[in-house]
Amino acid sequence: MANLHSLSPVLHPTYRFSSDNGLLLVDFVGLYCKSKPTTRRRLPLSLNTRTMRRFSTSAANNSVRAVLDHLPTTTTTTTTTTTSVSSASDHQSSASQPKVANLEDIISERGACGVGFIANLENKASHGIVQDALTALGCMEHRGGCGADNDSGDGSGLMTSIPWDLFDSWAANQGMASFDKMHTGVGMVFLPKEDSLIEEAKKVIVNTFRQEGLEVLGWRSVPVNTSVVGFYAKETMPNIQQIFVRVVKEENVDDIERELYICRKLIERAAASETWGSELYFCSLSNQTIVYKGMLRSEVLGLFYSDLQNDLYKSPFAIYHRRYSTNTSPRWPLAQPMRFLGHNGEINTVQGNLNWMQSRETSLKSPVWRGRENEIRPFGNPKASDSANLDSAAELLIRSGRNPDETLMILVPEAYKNHPTLLAKYPEVVDFYDYYKGQMEAWDGPALLLFSDGKTVGACLDRNGLRPARYWRTIDNVVYVASEVGVLPVDDSKVIMKGRLGPGMMITADLLSGQVYENTEVKKRVAAINAYGKWVSENMRPLKPVNFLSTTLLDSETILRRQQAFGYSSEDVQMIIETMAAQGKEPTFCMGDDIPLSILSQKAHMLYDYFKQRFAQVTNPAIDPLREGLVMSLEVNIGKRGNILEVGPENASQVTLSSPVLNEGELESLLKDPQLKAQVLPTFFDIRKGIEGSLDKTLYKLCEAADEAVRNGSQLLVLSDRADELEATRPAIPILLAVAAVHQHLIQNGLRMSASIVADTAQCFSTHQFACLIGYGASAVCPYLALETCRQWRLSSKTVNLMRNGKMPTVTIEQAQTNFCKAIKAGLLKILSKMGISLLSSYCGAQIFEIYGLGKEIVDLAFSGSVSKIGGLTFDELARETLSFWVKAFSEDTAKRLENFGFIQFRPGGEYHANNPEMSKLLHKAVREKSESAFSIYQQHLASRPVNVLRDLLEFKSNRAPIPVGKVEPALSIVQRFCTGGMSLGAISRETHEAIAVAMNRLGGKSNSGEGGEDPIRWRPLTDVVDGYSPTLPHLKGLQNGDTATSAIKQVASGRFGVTPTFLANADQLEIKIAQGAKPGEGGQLPGKKVSAYIAKLRNSKPGVPLISPPPHHDIYSIEDLAQLIFDLHQVNPKAKVSVKLVAEAGIGTVASGVAKANADIIQISGHDGGTGASPISSIKHAGGPWELGLTETHQTLIENGLRERVILRVDGGFRSGVDVLMAAAMGADEYGFGSLAMIATGCVMARICHTNNCPVGVASQREELRARFPGVPGDLVNFFLYVAEEVRGMLAQLGYEKLDDIIGRTDLLKPRDISLVKTQHLDLNYILSNVGLPKWSSTAIRSQEVHSNGPVLDDILLSDPEVSHAIENEKEVHKTIKIYNVDRAVCGRIAGVIAKRYGDTGFAGQINITFTGSAGQSFACFLTPGMNIQLIGEANDYVGKGMAGGELVVTPVENPGFCPEDATIVGNTCLYGATGGQIFVRGKAGERFAVRNSLAQAVVEGSGDHCCEYMTGGCVVVLGKVGRNVAAGMTGGLAYVLDEDDTLMPKEKTGSAKGSMILLEWDKYLSLFWQLVPPSEEDTPEACAEYQSTASEKVTLQSA
């Protein structure tokens, strides 16, 4: 703690603020490390005592972490500065073949952060700006991450203009002449550590400069203080030096910068071949800007680089950045800012972006490079972070002559399509975006970007507005942009403008002219440069829609043969194609995916079934395609993509499609387009000479043919498996394989930009299959056999009769096909949104899949860059599987109807299902009769099942002698490690939910509430049981006195149903559900039929209205937001451990490291085979991975990062026995979850109709008459878990171990089973069997550690005040006033928790009145309870009033501010999220997502951003001012009133608002300007029923009051 004093000013409220005239201060708060708690703070309490606060390390961590969570998640990739340097060894010479970006490289680097900038509009340089930037960086410490040593930051840095005074003074001391500023470039260089290598590296650098004709003026060793560097960071710390060079032959600044850029690229290339190549990195090399950065905590950046403390270090602007890398092995070069950008966020499409950038390399040309384009390649580096790659793409465009704002509009466009204001007022901006959309796929994902080329400084936000960004400008020309307010002390009376960046917005400051341009001004100037509108209208050709066919083309016999040949099952036709044709939406199903992985199955599968969709979790958010679809688009451009460095009409010559789903007529129009010169390539392979080698030979020929067609000028390749007659010896290549192979081949040959690929195929009918084809390179698909199947279904006599008799809604043959296409499009949007991608054009070729079961030769040829951890099929094995479908169409005895493979529903003779009727009967017998012999029959049934999951390929081995079972730890201690799945009350009945909870509480295990809240009657132990019945819970049987029906684990999910302060305060553990095995990346789903009055009461929603939760999005969408939510939950209930539920996918280890750093206590890994009450079929089947791989990766990554002891690892997904428990233990898990099995033990018969509310045994139904049939008693489940524990004991004894602790993480006890699979012998299980060591503590020690703490918080100071504690204990009134800073987060949460625990949600009769002054940190006033009246005078950040259940919250600006309060943004994004009561009054505007999921609170605010009142189910919101787009999307209850003064779409006296008083005075005049938004479920309430004229959209009625 020696450096306490030097640091304390960082948070001192009295800290001097530099008011040099004309600073533009932009601060984007970002990364924070867990800071060492070295900060002290003074808090003036109203009692006039001054309390000193000090952070303990853990506290700081937490605080830090929490912040982190907020940070944008830059994907880690981002962080890397990578641009080019990153590791020289990765750069190939230009001659070598391009390599596709590898997912493994991309997922290992993720990060999130905080950023900001300060700029002087008069372009005056001062040292004060640098000091302010360092101060602000210190206030963002909670937005960054720290390593296991709590001292190595993930990275922080500063970009400024070059401090020539400092360098001239150094030169004078060295006896050198002062620098010629016009012609000198300065390089900030990370050199290798070893002295001998430093000299070699310098030699390469100097020689390159000299060959280029530059004069090397000298090297300067940058003075650093290594004592402040953490242990891990010191191990990789480079030698840091600056080089000064003079560019003699150029005069113009742009040419000088270009020359320096070429030199840097040449140096990187020269270094690539050296052993030390990866250790050389240029932070910057420029005549304008310089970057000082490192793997440091933000508060020590200024101490490490002593230059930054030197008064001669002056700059007119500074960009600063703090990184939170989810990975714990951050690298020095990956700190930010990069050379041009500071990025807080995550690029979800980075794999596709890198592939496309690489494809572009051959076509990029510009006269400014004077023919030297080859020397500056490559432009991307998969081993660098996403930020680094975005930076290098931006750098290329800027160096090629684009200006910075134009560059960012091209790379990160806004959602311009559904934007009425843009279209009406700025059509030229729309034309600009239209022109570029076909040339540069958007770099999509949540991002706040700060940028500067030394002349312009600016900031822009991604299209979905998923990062906080606030700005303000002072009277002396200081503009700040910041991700948090309150990072610098500022006098509000001097502030003349306050605002926030909304989705897609940009702000720039031109340092040369001193102008600040806000959003539309910037874009209008950029769009006016060229005649984009004219070019687009003259050259871009929209594809005209063609009507669907109205008759079938083939007879039913032929259709059947085609379906058989291409692998259709009767389930595919009936459950998928016909459902979509009839209803226009994807079919819903339930339970999980309990069939074997395709590679383990004995049945043939289509190639698509080997692919699982990737999805966003923690590092970046999924999007909500239902309610936020306005930022999404399925448009796609077809044709040649021109040279993006040149601007001209010819680049716009493309065909635009509104979606990638084509019918036969539309495909025909494309084939006829004269400019496309389409070429059809048939995709069949010949097996007359035998299968061996036939498939791969044909693929090579197909690729050659594609190559030749493109070289001959074709801009469209149509890969087709359509033929008039099928031939037995010429089976079709799986279309996915053909598309992917051609796509990869064209990339490697530099031809991919010249043509688009379209698939014309019979083998594509489901959303997942379309997604695979598009993800691996197809721009569009014509599913001709699926459309023919729709027509055949509509014309069949069965369908005609059903429609005639009213059993099915009538649809025409055209409508049936339209419905099918509509369902496919909606499904595609959902698949994109799971990964947080909004544009199909960015998804195309992005390969966002993992592969389970394809071998290296197939992956390398067609799917290069995708992860396939377990290996699998060879080409010949795949050819055999394809052929097994094909021959069915030719054999005489083939059935006259399609076979049912049983992949979805269990059926005798079909695919094996792990949850089958026989298994559930055996289990029921064992637990109901409490019969050990019956349980052993159940065990034998499981032991003899076909191979179903990866762990079935392993068995145990031991070098110890067996021991007697009596020596093994008792069953009662083993069962405490068991928990049940998060099944919500609503998805299952009260009977089931409560029986499971009672059973788990008897055992000392844990049940889980799921996301439906919980009835408080369940929290008290029963004392009134007679003969197994209790009047408290009259619907249960088999009870005992002392039972409690409370769920030990209470779940907080994105829907926030039933999450009240009392619910949180009564939990033993709180689980944050980020993802669910059956549908990762999507929210929970409860059909309207199951929302009974009781369920609706618990969830604060409306009976009968379906509930589909948002995806994990509003406040858990990045690592720093997750850290904040964890902080909030620890705040409201400091005794509950917080767990985070993730789903297995490649890269989960990196995610889990971030979650551990975010201060979670438990990490739960779910497998893809988990159950669900209702979910789309494609989600159940095609997303998520096996837990064996996810658990292994998580356990081992945490050990490597020194974080494993911090968290308990829990695993679930398809657990059925003690064998599963022991396998999971050996792979590293401490606790084990049973979901479907617990339900089966209480009576479930696997009817698989949960989603219909018709469960025959009342397990998953809300219907009273069905619930009365519920057969289960808590004792059944108790018996089951005791049997499982005894099975575990027996196996431990066999292996010779006394307790579970001894085998956890011991993968050396596992070995592959000797077992032969039907499809292949090429599976590789080494990944699961690998071992990186064991945790330092035993599993029991990890499980019994204290709950992680938030450290000292402001609430503790308030609670320790005798007046406050007296008021809480005796229900009295108290008044307090206290100062608050942005580092005080979740303030009031702990006080609310104390009141809720004692009095419940409504029982407190006292009144706690607290006034805060200053800038509140995130989650201010979260979880307020009735009786708390909170006032904030100042401003607040995100999540104000999150989850509040009562009380009153008033936020007002300080008196006499220099700005107009109602025009200023005063609270951040996502305020009032999940509120269940109380009132909030805000004088000023709120950010995006105000009152999302509000279910009872009342609010008055003076304006809000996009998505206001989204998903509201109750309460009342009054907006006295403008709202953004998408108001009330998905709102199913409550009322909203919006004042619309300028025709673009309540009392306010509480806040003393001038606008409120005026409206009250002139109520009659204003009344007609309010719009009332009424969801359908509220239309008959008295407030809504004044006579009105309905003027609205389908969902929410708008009525003028």
JSON list of N, CA, C and O in Angstrom, two decimals, residues 1337-1367:
[
{"chain": "A", "resi": 1337, "resn": "TRP", "atom": "N", "xyz": [-6.51, -25.75, -4.13]},
{"chain": "A", "resi": 1337, "resn": "TRP", "atom": "CA", "xyz": [-7.34, -26.13, -2.99]},
{"chain": "A", "resi": 1337, "resn": "TRP", "atom": "C", "xyz": [-8.18, -27.35, -3.36]},
{"chain": "A", "resi": 1337, "resn": "TRP", "atom": "O", "xyz": [-8.43, -27.61, -4.52]},
{"chain": "A", "resi": 1338, "resn": "SER", "atom": "N", "xyz": [-8.67, -28.04, -2.33]},
{"chain": "A", "resi": 1338, "resn": "SER", "atom": "CA", "xyz": [-9.57, -29.16, -2.60]},
{"chain": "A", "resi": 1338, "resn": "SER", "atom": "C", "xyz": [-10.94, -28.59, -2.99]},
{"chain": "A", "resi": 1338, "resn": "SER", "atom": "O", "xyz": [-11.26, -27.44, -2.68]},
{"chain": "A", "resi": 1339, "resn": "SER", "atom": "N", "xyz": [-11.73, -29.45, -3.61]},
{"chain": "A", "resi": 1339, "resn": "SER", "atom": "CA", "xyz": [-13.08, -29.03, -4.02]},
{"chain": "A", "resi": 1339, "resn": "SER", "atom": "C", "xyz": [-13.89, -28.57, -2.80]},
{"chain": "A", "resi": 1339, "resn": "SER", "atom": "O", "xyz": [-14.63, -27.59, -2.86]},
{"chain": "A", "resi": 1340, "resn": "THR", "atom": "N", "xyz": [-13.74, -29.28, -1.68]},
{"chain": "A", "resi": 1340, "resn": "THR", "atom": "CA", "xyz": [-14.50, -28.89, -0.48]},
{"chain": "A", "resi": 1340, "resn": "THR", "atom": "C", "xyz": [-14.10, -27.50, -0.01]},
{"chain": "A", "resi": 1340, "resn": "THR", "atom": "O", "xyz": [-14.95, -26.69, 0.37]},
{"chain": "A", "resi": 1341, "resn": "ALA", "atom": "N", "xyz": [-12.80, -27.21, -0.06]},
{"chain": "A", "resi": 1341, "resn": "ALA", "atom": "CA", "xyz": [-12.34, -25.88, 0.36]},
{"chain": "A", "resi": 1341, "resn": "ALA", "atom": "C", "xyz": [-12.90, -24.81, -0.58]},
{"chain": "A", "resi": 1341, "resn": "ALA", "atom": "O", "xyz": [-13.33, -23.73, -0.14]},
{"chain": "A", "resi": 1342, "resn": "ILE", "atom": "N", "xyz": [-12.94, -25.11, -1.87]},
{"chain": "A", "resi": 1342, "resn": "ILE", "atom": "CA", "xyz": [-13.47, -24.15, -2.83]},
{"chain": "A", "resi": 1342, "resn": "ILE", "atom": "C", "xyz": [-14.97, -23.93, -2.55]},
{"chain": "A", "resi": 1342, "resn": "ILE", "atom": "O", "xyz": [-15.46, -22.80, -2.56]},
{"chain": "A", "resi": 1343, "resn": "ARG", "atom": "N", "xyz": [-15.68, -25.03, -2.25]},
{"chain": "A", "resi": 1343, "resn": "ARG", "atom": "CA", "xyz": [-17.13, -24.92, -2.02]},
{"chain": "A", "resi": 1343, "resn": "ARG", "atom": "C", "xyz": [-17.46, -24.23, -0.71]},
{"chain": "A", "resi": 1343, "resn": "ARG", "atom": "O", "xyz": [-18.54, -23.66, -0.57]},
{"chain": "A", "resi": 1344, "resn": "SER", "atom": "N", "xyz": [-16.54, -24.31, 0.25]},
{"chain": "A", "resi": 1344, "resn": "SER", "atom": "CA", "xyz": [-16.92, -23.74, 1.56]},
{"chain": "A", "resi": 1344, "resn": "SER", "atom": "C", "xyz": [-16.35, -22.35, 1.80]},
{"chain": "A", "resi": 1344, "resn": "SER", "atom": "O", "xyz": [-16.46, -21.82, 2.89]},
{"chain": "A", "resi": 1345, "resn": "GLN", "atom": "N", "xyz": [-15.74, -21.74, 0.75]},
{"chain": "A", "resi": 1345, "resn": "GLN", "atom": "CA", "xyz": [-15.21, -20.38, 0.99]},
{"chain": "A", "resi": 1345, "resn": "GLN", "atom": "C", "xyz": [-16.36, -19.39, 1.17]},
{"chain": "A", "resi": 1345, "resn": "GLN", "atom": "O", "xyz": [-17.49, -19.62, 0.79]},
{"chain": "A", "resi": 1346, "resn": "GLU", "atom": "N", "xyz": [-16.02, -18.24, 1.77]},
{"chain": "A", "resi": 1346, "resn": "GLU", "atom": "CA", "xyz": [-17.00, -17.19, 2.01]},
{"chain": "A", "resi": 1346, "resn": "GLU", "atom": "C", "xyz": [-17.53, -16.64, 0.68]},
{"chain": "A", "resi": 1346, "resn": "GLU", "atom": "O", "xyz": [-16.85, -16.70, -0.34]},
{"chain": "A", "resi": 1347, "resn": "VAL", "atom": "N", "xyz": [-18.71, -16.05, 0.75]},
{"chain": "A", "resi": 1347, "resn": "VAL", "atom": "CA", "xyz": [-19.25, -15.36, -0.43]},
{"chain": "A", "resi": 1347, "resn": "VAL", "atom": "C", "xyz": [-18.30, -14.22, -0.80]},
{"chain": "A", "resi": 1347, "resn": "VAL", "atom": "O", "xyz": [-17.80, -13.51, 0.07]},
{"chain": "A", "resi": 1348, "resn": "HIS", "atom": "N", "xyz": [-18.01, -14.07, -2.10]},
{"chain": "A", "resi": 1348, "resn": "HIS", "atom": "CA", "xyz": [-17.15, -12.95, -2.53]},
{"chain": "A", "resi": 1348, "resn": "HIS", "atom": "C", "xyz": [-17.80, -11.63, -2.13]},
{"chain": "A", "resi": 1348, "resn": "HIS", "atom": "O", "xyz": [-19.01, -11.47, -2.23]},
{"chain": "A", "resi": 1349, "resn": "SER", "atom": "N", "xyz": [-16.95, -10.69, -1.71]},
{"chain": "A", "resi": 1349, "resn": "SER", "atom": "CA", "xyz": [-17.50, -9.45, -1.16]},
{"chain": "A", "resi": 1349, "resn": "SER", "atom": "C", "xyz": [-17.37, -8.30, -2.15]},
{"chain": "A", "resi": 1349, "resn": "SER", "atom": "O", "xyz": [-16.49, -8.31, -3.00]},
{"chain": "A", "resi": 1350, "resn": "ASN", "atom": "N", "xyz": [-18.26, -7.31, -2.02]},
{"chain": "A", "resi": 1350, "resn": "ASN", "atom": "CA", "xyz": [-18.10, -6.09, -2.81]},
{"chain": "A", "resi": 1350, "resn": "ASN", "atom": "C", "xyz": [-17.11, -5.15, -2.14]},
{"chain": "A", "resi": 1350, "resn": "ASN", "atom": "O", "xyz": [-16.83, -4.08, -2.68]},
{"chain": "A", "resi": 1351, "resn": "GLY", "atom": "N", "xyz": [-16.61, -5.53, -0.93]},
{"chain": "A", "resi": 1351, "resn": "GLY", "atom": "CA", "xyz": [-15.72, -4.62, -0.23]},
{"chain": "A", "resi": 1351, "resn": "GLY", "atom": "C", "xyz": [-16.52, -3.50, 0.41]},
{"chain": "A", "resi": 1351, "resn": "GLY", "atom": "O", "xyz": [-17.74, -3.49, 0.37]},
{"chain": "A", "resi": 1352, "resn": "PRO", "atom": "N", "xyz": [-15.83, -2.55, 1.02]},
{"chain": "A", "resi": 1352, "resn": "PRO", "atom": "CA", "xyz": [-16.54, -1.44, 1.68]},
{"chain": "A", "resi": 1352, "resn": "PRO", "atom": "C", "xyz": [-17.35, -0.66, 0.64]},
{"chain": "A", "resi": 1352, "resn": "PRO", "atom": "O", "xyz": [-16.83, -0.35, -0.43]},
{"chain": "A", "resi": 1353, "resn": "VAL", "atom": "N", "xyz": [-18.61, -0.38, 0.94]},
{"chain": "A", "resi": 1353, "resn": "VAL", "atom": "CA", "xyz": [-19.44, 0.37, 0.01]},
{"chain": "A", "resi": 1353, "resn": "VAL", "atom": "C", "xyz": [-20.14, 1.50, 0.76]},
{"chain": "A", "resi": 1353, "resn": "VAL", "atom": "O", "xyz": [-20.22, 1.48, 1.98]},
{"chain": "A", "resi": 1354, "resn": "LEU", "atom": "N", "xyz": [-20.64, 2.45, 0.00]},
{"chain": "A", "resi": 1354, "resn": "LEU", "atom": "CA", "xyz": [-21.29, 3.61, 0.60]},
{"chain": "A", "resi": 1354, "resn": "LEU", "atom": "C", "xyz": [-22.46, 3.21, 1.50]},
{"chain": "A", "resi": 1354, "resn": "LEU", "atom": "O", "xyz": [-22.69, 3.80, 2.55]},
{"chain": "A", "resi": 1355, "resn": "ASP", "atom": "N", "xyz": [-23.20, 2.17, 1.09]},
{"chain": "A", "resi": 1355, "resn": "ASP", "atom": "CA", "xyz": [-24.34, 1.71, 1.91]},
{"chain": "A", "resi": 1355, "resn": "ASP", "atom": "C", "xyz": [-23.91, 1.33, 3.32]},
{"chain": "A", "resi": 1355, "resn": "ASP", "atom": "O", "xyz": [-24.66, 1.51, 4.28]},
{"chain": "A", "resi": 1356, "resn": "ASP", "atom": "N", "xyz": [-22.69, 0.73, 3.45]},
{"chain": "A", "resi": 1356, "resn": "ASP", "atom": "CA", "xyz": [-22.23, 0.33, 4.78]},
{"chain": "A", "resi": 1356, "resn": "ASP", "atom": "C", "xyz": [-22.11, 1.56, 5.69]},
{"chain": "A", "resi": 1356, "resn": "ASP", "atom": "O", "xyz": [-22.42, 1.52, 6.88]},
{"chain": "A", "resi": 1357, "resn": "ILE", "atom": "N", "xyz": [-21.63, 2.67, 5.11]},
{"chain": "A", "resi": 1357, "resn": "ILE", "atom": "CA", "xyz": [-21.47, 3.89, 5.90]},
{"chain": "A", "resi": 1357, "resn": "ILE", "atom": "C", "xyz": [-22.84, 4.38, 6.36]},
{"chain": "A", "resi": 1357, "resn": "ILE", "atom": "O", "xyz": [-23.03, 4.75, 7.52]},
{"chain": "A", "resi": 1358, "resn": "LEU", "atom": "N", "xyz": [-23.82, 4.32, 5.47]},
{"chain": "A", "resi": 1358, "resn": "LEU", "atom": "CA", "xyz": [-25.17, 4.75, 5.84]},
{"chain": "A", "resi": 1358, "resn": "LEU", "atom": "C", "xyz": [-25.78, 3.82, 6.89]},
{"chain": "A", "resi": 1358, "resn": "LEU", "atom": "O", "xyz": [-26.38, 4.27, 7.86]},
{"chain": "A", "resi": 1359, "resn": "LEU", "atom": "N", "xyz": [-25.60, 2.50, 6.68]},
{"chain": "A", "resi": 1359, "resn": "LEU", "atom": "CA", "xyz": [-26.21, 1.55, 7.62]},
{"chain": "A", "resi": 1359, "resn": "LEU", "atom": "C", "xyz": [-25.55, 1.62, 9.00]},
{"chain": "A", "resi": 1359, "resn": "LEU", "atom": "O", "xyz": [-26.17, 1.27, 10.00]},
{"chain": "A", "resi": 1360, "resn": "SER", "atom": "N", "xyz": [-24.28, 2.06, 9.04]},
{"chain": "A", "resi": 1360, "resn": "SER", "atom": "CA", "xyz": [-23.61, 2.11, 10.34]},
{"chain": "A", "resi": 1360, "resn": "SER", "atom": "C", "xyz": [-23.97, 3.41, 11.09]},
{"chain": "A", "resi": 1360, "resn": "SER", "atom": "O", "xyz": [-23.59, 3.61, 12.22]},
{"chain": "A", "resi": 1361, "resn": "ASP", "atom": "N", "xyz": [-24.71, 4.29, 10.40]},
{"chain": "A", "resi": 1361, "resn": "ASP", "atom": "CA", "xyz": [-25.15, 5.53, 11.04]},
{"chain": "A", "resi": 1361, "resn": "ASP", "atom": "C", "xyz": [-26.28, 5.17, 12.02]},
{"chain": "A", "resi": 1361, "resn": "ASP", "atom": "O", "xyz": [-27.28, 4.60, 11.62]},
{"chain": "A", "resi": 1362, "resn": "PRO", "atom": "N", "xyz": [-26.12, 5.50, 13.32]},
{"chain": "A", "resi": 1362, "resn": "PRO", "atom": "CA", "xyz": [-27.13, 5.08, 14.32]},
{"chain": "A", "resi": 1362, "resn": "PRO", "atom": "C", "xyz": [-28.55, 5.55, 13.98]},
{"chain": "A", "resi": 1362, "resn": "PRO", "atom": "O", "xyz": [-29.52, 4.85, 14.21]},
{"chain": "A", "resi": 1363, "resn": "GLU", "atom": "N", "xyz": [-28.67, 6.76, 13.40]},
{"chain": "A", "resi": 1363, "resn": "GLU", "atom": "CA", "xyz": [-30.03, 7.24, 13.10]},
{"chain": "A", "resi": 1363, "resn": "GLU", "atom": "C", "xyz": [-30.70, 6.37, 12.03]},
{"chain": "A", "resi": 1363, "resn": "GLU", "atom": "O", "xyz": [-31.88, 6.08, 12.11]},
{"chain": "A", "resi": 1364, "resn": "VAL", "atom": "N", "xyz": [-29.90, 5.98, 11.04]},
{"chain": "A", "resi": 1364, "resn": "VAL", "atom": "CA", "xyz": [-30.48, 5.16, 9.97]},
{"chain": "A", "resi": 1364, "resn": "VAL", "atom": "C", "xyz": [-30.85, 3.78, 10.51]},
{"chain": "A", "resi": 1364, "resn": "VAL", "atom": "O", "xyz": [-31.95, 3.28, 10.29]},
{"chain": "A", "resi": 1365, "resn": "SER", "atom": "N", "xyz": [-29.93, 3.17, 11.26]},
{"chain": "A", "resi": 1365, "resn": "SER", "atom": "CA", "xyz": [-30.22, 1.81, 11.74]},
{"chain": "A", "resi": 1365, "resn": "SER", "atom": "C", "xyz": [-31.41, 1.83, 12.71]},
{"chain": "A", "resi": 1365, "resn": "SER", "atom": "O", "xyz": [-32.23, 0.93, 12.71]},
{"chain": "A", "resi": 1366, "resn": "HIS", "atom": "N", "xyz": [-31.51, 2.90, 13.49]},
{"chain": "A", "resi": 1366, "resn": "HIS", "atom": "CA", "xyz": [-32.64, 3.01, 14.43]},
{"chain": "A", "resi": 1366, "resn": "HIS", "atom": "C", "xyz": [-33.96, 3.11, 13.66]},
{"chain": "A", "resi": 1366, "resn": "HIS", "atom": "O", "xyz": [-34.96, 2.47, 14.00]},
{"chain": "A", "resi": 1367, "resn": "ALA", "atom": "N", "xyz": [-33.94, 3.90, 12.57]},
{"chain": "A", "resi": 1367, "resn": "ALA", "atom": "CA", "xyz": [-35.16, 4.07, 11.77]},
{"chain": "A", "resi": 1367, "resn": "ALA", "atom": "C", "xyz": [-35.58, 2.74, 11.14]},
{"chain": "A", "resi": 1367, "resn": "ALA", "atom": "O", "xyz": [-36.77, 2.44, 11.05]}
]
